[in-house]
Coordinates of C-alpha atoms in Angstrom, one line a residue:
M1 CA 0.3 -0.5 0.1
V2 CA 1.6 3.6 -1.1
L3 CA 1.1 5.9 1.4
S4 CA 0.1 9.5 0.8
T5 CA 3.5 12.4 1.2
A6 CA 1.7 13.8 4.3
V7 CA 1.1 10.7 6.1
R8 CA 4.6 9.3 5.6
L9 CA 5.8 12.5 7.2
A10 CA 3.3 12.3 9.8
A11 CA 4.2 9.0 11.0
S12 CA 7.4 9.9 11.0
R13 CA 7.6 12.1 13.5
P14 CA 8.3 11.2 17.0
S15 CA 4.8 12.2 18.5
G16 CA 3.0 10.4 15.9
R17 CA 0.6 12.6 15.8
S18 CA 0.9 15.4 12.6
S19 CA -2.4 16.0 11.2
L20 CA -3.0 17.1 7.1
I21 CA -4.3 19.9 7.5
N22 CA -1.2 21.2 9.8
F23 CA 1.2 19.9 7.6
L24 CA -0.1 21.9 4.0
G25 CA -1.5 24.9 6.3
K26 CA -4.6 26.1 5.8
D27 CA -4.9 28.4 2.3
G28 CA -2.5 24.9 1.2
W29 CA -5.9 22.8 2.6
A30 CA -8.7 25.0 1.6
A31 CA -7.2 24.9 -2.6
R32 CA -6.9 21.3 -2.0
L33 CA -10.7 21.3 -0.9
S34 CA -11.7 23.5 -3.6
A35 CA -10.0 22.6 -6.5
P36 CA -11.7 20.5 -9.3
I37 CA -11.3 16.9 -9.6
P38 CA -9.4 16.2 -13.4
A39 CA -11.1 13.7 -15.2
P40 CA -8.8 10.2 -16.6
V41 CA -6.9 11.1 -19.2
A42 CA -5.6 7.9 -21.5
A43 CA -2.6 7.5 -21.8
P44 CA -0.9 10.1 -24.7
A45 CA 0.7 8.1 -27.8
A46 CA 4.3 9.0 -27.9
T47 CA 4.8 12.9 -28.9
T48 CA 7.5 14.4 -31.2
V49 CA 8.2 18.0 -29.8
A50 CA 9.3 20.0 -32.8
T51 CA 12.0 22.7 -32.8
S52 CA 12.1 25.7 -34.3
S53 CA 15.0 27.9 -34.9
A54 CA 13.0 31.0 -33.9
A55 CA 14.2 31.7 -30.2
A56 CA 10.3 31.4 -29.2
P57 CA 9.8 30.1 -25.5
A58 CA 9.2 25.7 -24.9
A59 CA 6.3 24.5 -24.5
S60 CA 5.6 23.0 -21.2
V61 CA 4.4 19.2 -22.1
A62 CA 2.7 17.8 -19.3
A63 CA 4.0 14.3 -18.2
P64 CA 1.4 11.4 -19.1
Q65 CA -0.3 10.3 -16.4
P66 CA -0.1 6.7 -15.2
V67 CA -3.4 4.5 -16.2
A68 CA -4.3 2.0 -14.0
S69 CA -4.2 -1.6 -14.9
P70 CA -7.6 -3.7 -16.0
I71 CA -8.4 -6.3 -12.3
N72 CA -8.0 -10.0 -13.3
V73 CA -11.4 -11.4 -11.9
A74 CA -11.1 -14.5 -11.7
P75 CA -14.1 -16.7 -13.3
E76 CA -16.4 -17.7 -10.7
T77 CA -16.5 -21.2 -9.8
V78 CA -19.3 -23.4 -9.9
T79 CA -19.6 -26.5 -7.2
T80 CA -22.2 -28.9 -8.5
V81 CA -23.1 -31.3 -5.7
P82 CA -23.5 -34.7 -6.6
P83 CA -26.7 -36.1 -7.0
S84 CA -26.4 -38.8 -4.1
M85 CA -26.0 -36.1 -1.8
Y86 CA -29.3 -35.5 -2.2
E87 CA -32.9 -36.3 -2.7
D88 CA -35.2 -34.4 -4.5
T89 CA -39.7 -35.6 -3.4
P90 CA -42.3 -34.3 -5.5
A91 CA -44.3 -31.3 -4.0
S92 CA -47.6 -32.9 -1.9
N93 CA -50.8 -31.8 -4.0
M94 CA -51.2 -29.5 -0.5
R95 CA -47.8 -28.2 -0.8
K96 CA -48.2 -26.9 -4.0
I97 CA -51.6 -24.9 -2.9
I98 CA -50.0 -24.2 -0.1
S99 CA -47.2 -22.1 -1.8
R100 CA -49.5 -21.1 -4.7
R101 CA -51.7 -19.1 -1.8
L102 CA -49.1 -17.8 0.3
T103 CA -46.9 -16.5 -2.7
E104 CA -49.7 -14.9 -3.7
S105 CA -50.6 -13.7 0.0
K106 CA -47.1 -11.9 0.5
A107 CA -46.5 -10.5 -3.5
T108 CA -49.8 -9.2 -3.9
V109 CA -51.1 -8.6 0.1
P110 CA -50.3 -5.4 1.9
H111 CA -48.7 -6.9 5.9
F112 CA -48.6 -4.5 8.0
Y113 CA -48.0 -6.5 12.0
T114 CA -48.7 -5.4 15.6
S115 CA -46.8 -6.8 18.5
I116 CA -47.9 -7.5 21.9
E117 CA -47.0 -9.0 25.6
I118 CA -49.8 -11.3 27.7
P119 CA -49.3 -12.1 31.3
L120 CA -50.7 -16.6 31.6
D121 CA -50.5 -16.4 34.7
S122 CA -54.4 -15.9 35.7
I123 CA -54.8 -18.6 33.0
L124 CA -52.3 -21.3 34.4
S125 CA -53.9 -20.5 38.2
L126 CA -57.6 -20.6 36.5
R127 CA -56.5 -24.4 34.6
K128 CA -55.7 -25.4 37.6
V129 CA -58.3 -24.7 39.7
L130 CA -60.3 -25.9 36.5
A131 CA -58.4 -29.2 37.1
K132 CA -58.5 -29.7 40.2
E133 CA -62.0 -28.9 41.6
F134 CA -63.7 -29.5 38.2
D135 CA -61.4 -32.2 36.5
T136 CA -61.4 -30.3 33.0
K137 CA -58.9 -29.5 31.8
V138 CA -58.2 -27.0 28.3
S139 CA -55.5 -26.0 26.8
V140 CA -53.5 -22.1 27.5
N141 CA -54.4 -22.9 23.2
D142 CA -58.1 -23.2 24.1
F143 CA -58.4 -20.1 25.8
I144 CA -56.3 -18.3 23.1
I145 CA -58.9 -19.5 20.6
K146 CA -61.6 -18.3 23.1
A147 CA -60.0 -14.7 23.8
S148 CA -59.4 -14.0 20.5
A149 CA -63.3 -15.2 19.5
L150 CA -64.4 -12.4 22.2
A151 CA -62.4 -10.2 20.7
L152 CA -63.0 -10.5 17.5
R153 CA -67.4 -10.3 18.5
D154 CA -66.1 -7.1 19.9
V155 CA -64.0 -5.5 17.2
P156 CA -65.8 -6.7 13.9
E157 CA -63.7 -4.9 11.8
V158 CA -61.3 -7.8 12.1
N159 CA -63.1 -10.7 11.6
G160 CA -63.8 -9.4 8.0
T161 CA -62.6 -10.8 4.7
Y162 CA -61.3 -8.3 1.3
D163 CA -63.1 -9.1 -1.5
V164 CA -60.5 -8.7 -4.7
K165 CA -63.4 -8.3 -7.2
S166 CA -65.1 -5.5 -6.1
Q167 CA -62.6 -4.3 -4.3
S168 CA -64.5 -4.0 -0.5
Q169 CA -64.8 -5.3 2.8
R170 CA -66.4 -7.5 3.8
T171 CA -67.4 -8.0 7.6
F172 CA -68.9 -11.6 9.4
E173 CA -71.6 -11.6 11.7
S174 CA -70.2 -15.2 13.0
V175 CA -66.6 -15.6 14.7
D176 CA -65.0 -19.0 12.1
I177 CA -61.7 -19.2 13.4
S178 CA -59.0 -21.3 11.7
V179 CA -56.7 -23.3 13.3
A180 CA -53.1 -24.2 12.3
V181 CA -52.5 -27.8 12.2
A182 CA -49.3 -28.9 11.2
T183 CA -49.7 -32.2 9.0
P184 CA -47.3 -35.3 7.7
T185 CA -48.1 -33.4 3.8
G186 CA -48.1 -29.7 5.4
L187 CA -49.6 -27.0 7.4
I188 CA -53.9 -27.3 7.2
T189 CA -56.2 -24.8 9.3
P190 CA -59.6 -26.8 10.0
I191 CA -62.0 -24.2 11.4
V192 CA -63.8 -23.9 14.4
P193 CA -67.4 -22.4 13.2
S194 CA -69.5 -19.8 15.6
T195 CA -66.1 -20.1 18.1
Q196 CA -67.8 -16.8 19.7
G197 CA -70.5 -19.0 21.0
L198 CA -68.7 -21.7 22.2
S199 CA -67.5 -22.2 25.5
L200 CA -63.4 -23.5 26.9
T201 CA -64.3 -27.2 27.2
D202 CA -66.6 -27.2 23.4
I203 CA -63.9 -25.8 22.0
S204 CA -60.7 -27.8 23.6
A205 CA -63.2 -30.9 22.7
K206 CA -63.4 -29.6 19.3
V207 CA -60.2 -28.4 18.3
R208 CA -59.0 -31.6 19.2
D209 CA -61.1 -33.6 17.3
L210 CA -61.0 -31.2 14.1
A211 CA -56.6 -31.5 14.9
T212 CA -56.8 -35.7 14.6
R213 CA -59.0 -36.2 11.6
A214 CA -57.0 -33.3 9.8
R215 CA -53.1 -35.3 10.3
D216 CA -55.0 -38.7 9.3
N217 CA -56.4 -36.8 5.8
K218 CA -59.1 -36.8 7.2
L219 CA -61.5 -33.9 6.4
A220 CA -64.3 -32.7 4.8
P221 CA -63.5 -29.5 2.6
E222 CA -66.1 -27.7 4.4
E223 CA -63.9 -28.1 7.2
F224 CA -60.7 -25.8 6.5
Q225 CA -61.6 -24.2 3.2
G226 CA -63.8 -21.0 4.5
G227 CA -63.2 -19.1 8.0
T228 CA -62.5 -15.1 9.1
F229 CA -59.7 -15.6 11.2
T230 CA -56.7 -17.2 11.2
I231 CA -55.0 -19.0 14.6
S232 CA -51.0 -19.8 14.5
N233 CA -49.4 -21.4 17.7
L234 CA -45.4 -22.2 18.1
G235 CA -45.6 -22.1 21.6
M236 CA -46.0 -25.7 21.9
F237 CA -42.0 -26.4 19.8
G238 CA -40.2 -23.5 22.0
I239 CA -40.6 -20.3 19.7
S240 CA -41.0 -17.1 21.7
E241 CA -42.2 -15.2 19.0
F242 CA -42.8 -15.1 15.1
S243 CA -44.4 -13.5 11.8
A244 CA -47.0 -15.4 9.8
V245 CA -48.4 -15.4 6.7
I246 CA -52.2 -14.2 5.9
N247 CA -54.5 -16.4 4.4
P248 CA -56.0 -14.8 2.5
P249 CA -59.2 -13.8 1.4
Q250 CA -59.3 -13.2 5.4
G251 CA -58.1 -9.9 7.0
A252 CA -55.8 -11.1 9.3
I253 CA -53.8 -14.0 10.9
L254 CA -52.7 -14.0 14.6
A255 CA -49.4 -15.6 15.7
V256 CA -48.6 -16.3 19.1
G257 CA -45.4 -17.8 20.8
G258 CA -44.5 -20.1 24.0
G259 CA -44.6 -18.3 27.4
E260 CA -41.8 -17.0 28.8
R261 CA -41.0 -16.4 32.6
K262 CA -39.7 -12.8 33.0
I263 CA -39.0 -10.5 36.1
V264 CA -41.1 -7.5 35.4
P265 CA -40.8 -4.6 38.0
G266 CA -43.2 -3.3 40.5
S267 CA -46.4 -1.0 39.9
V268 CA -46.1 2.7 41.2
N269 CA -49.2 3.8 43.9
V270 CA -49.1 7.7 42.2
E271 CA -51.3 8.5 44.8
T272 CA -49.2 6.9 48.3
G273 CA -46.1 6.5 46.1
E274 CA -46.0 3.3 47.5
K275 CA -43.2 0.6 45.1
E276 CA -43.9 -2.7 44.3
K277 CA -41.6 -5.4 45.0
P278 CA -40.6 -6.9 41.4
R279 CA -42.3 -10.2 40.8
I280 CA -41.8 -13.6 38.0
Q281 CA -44.1 -13.1 35.3
T282 CA -45.7 -16.0 32.6
T283 CA -45.9 -14.0 29.0
M284 CA -46.5 -14.7 26.1
T285 CA -46.1 -13.0 23.0
A286 CA -49.1 -12.7 20.4
R287 CA -48.3 -10.8 17.3
L288 CA -51.0 -9.8 14.5
S289 CA -50.7 -9.7 10.5
A290 CA -53.3 -7.3 9.1
D291 CA -54.2 -7.1 5.3
R292 CA -54.1 -3.1 5.5
R293 CA -57.3 -3.0 3.2
V294 CA -59.0 -4.1 5.9
V295 CA -58.3 -3.2 9.0
D296 CA -56.1 -0.1 10.2
E297 CA -53.5 0.4 13.0
A298 CA -55.7 2.0 15.3
T299 CA -58.2 -1.0 15.2
A300 CA -55.0 -3.8 15.1
A301 CA -53.8 -2.0 17.9
L302 CA -57.7 -2.1 19.6
F303 CA -58.5 -6.4 19.0
M304 CA -54.9 -6.0 20.0
G305 CA -55.4 -4.6 23.3
V306 CA -59.7 -6.0 23.9
L307 CA -57.7 -9.9 23.4
K308 CA -55.3 -8.8 25.6
E309 CA -57.9 -7.7 28.9
Y310 CA -60.1 -11.3 28.1
M311 CA -56.0 -13.3 28.7
N312 CA -55.6 -11.1 32.0
Q313 CA -59.1 -11.6 33.5
P314 CA -60.3 -15.3 32.2
K315 CA -63.3 -15.1 34.0
L316 CA -64.7 -13.6 31.2
M317 CA -64.8 -15.8 29.0
M318 CA -67.3 -18.1 31.1
L319 CA -70.5 -16.0 31.3

């Protein structure tokens, strides 16, 4: 690497700290900054300077500018993996449909995302009470489905679809929640119809039945085609949060992560000034992916706030 004269002189000083502006001087530095950038000059051909017998001043000939030599770029080498090291599996009909629909969704649907952290301690305590005193087992996912159905009932703008042909929004009175279920052939979303009117135990039994028949490929078309809203829960796989792709023509999908124990600061009483001690709280992250043509940001925030309120007070789901 070739160093400029100023840099080499600065490095040769004992202190090693001589700035370029001090070396050039104030006027010299200003002149260097204001000087135009010279255009690149091609290498001149050999020129013969003729001298005449007349006494004329000799013309000064500028020295030829050095031309940078072209950079030798090594051609890219493509390494071919031998066929013995991989296996091609033809896509199933379900995966072809998933690929086509989700590619279309990401390419044509204007996604936007809103996230919220929801405490789960109240739900976990209620589950223990139901199991001990009433011999009733319901999962956290059942509470999430029920709370989402009630929030969609209260904020019906999210419980809608977008009609591309008529360029219109369509909202539904009935909340038909699609629940994402992983199967060996791909992801399928069986529907829990009229979820807002079902109890927790009804939802639990319905989801268990749909999930079992979905994995056995025994669902009827009307049981997984349609729906007004989708919930995808990856908490049981150890995922804390993620973003889901909208299932068109639905207007939104809720992505739910697993619960995590976190230390949260205690609240402060404004009137008395008393501070609560920090505590450990189980919190999950829920992220709503919404179609901007159906839902706006304020409506999405309202829906997420209502969802959190139902999850904070799970007894409201039993009324």
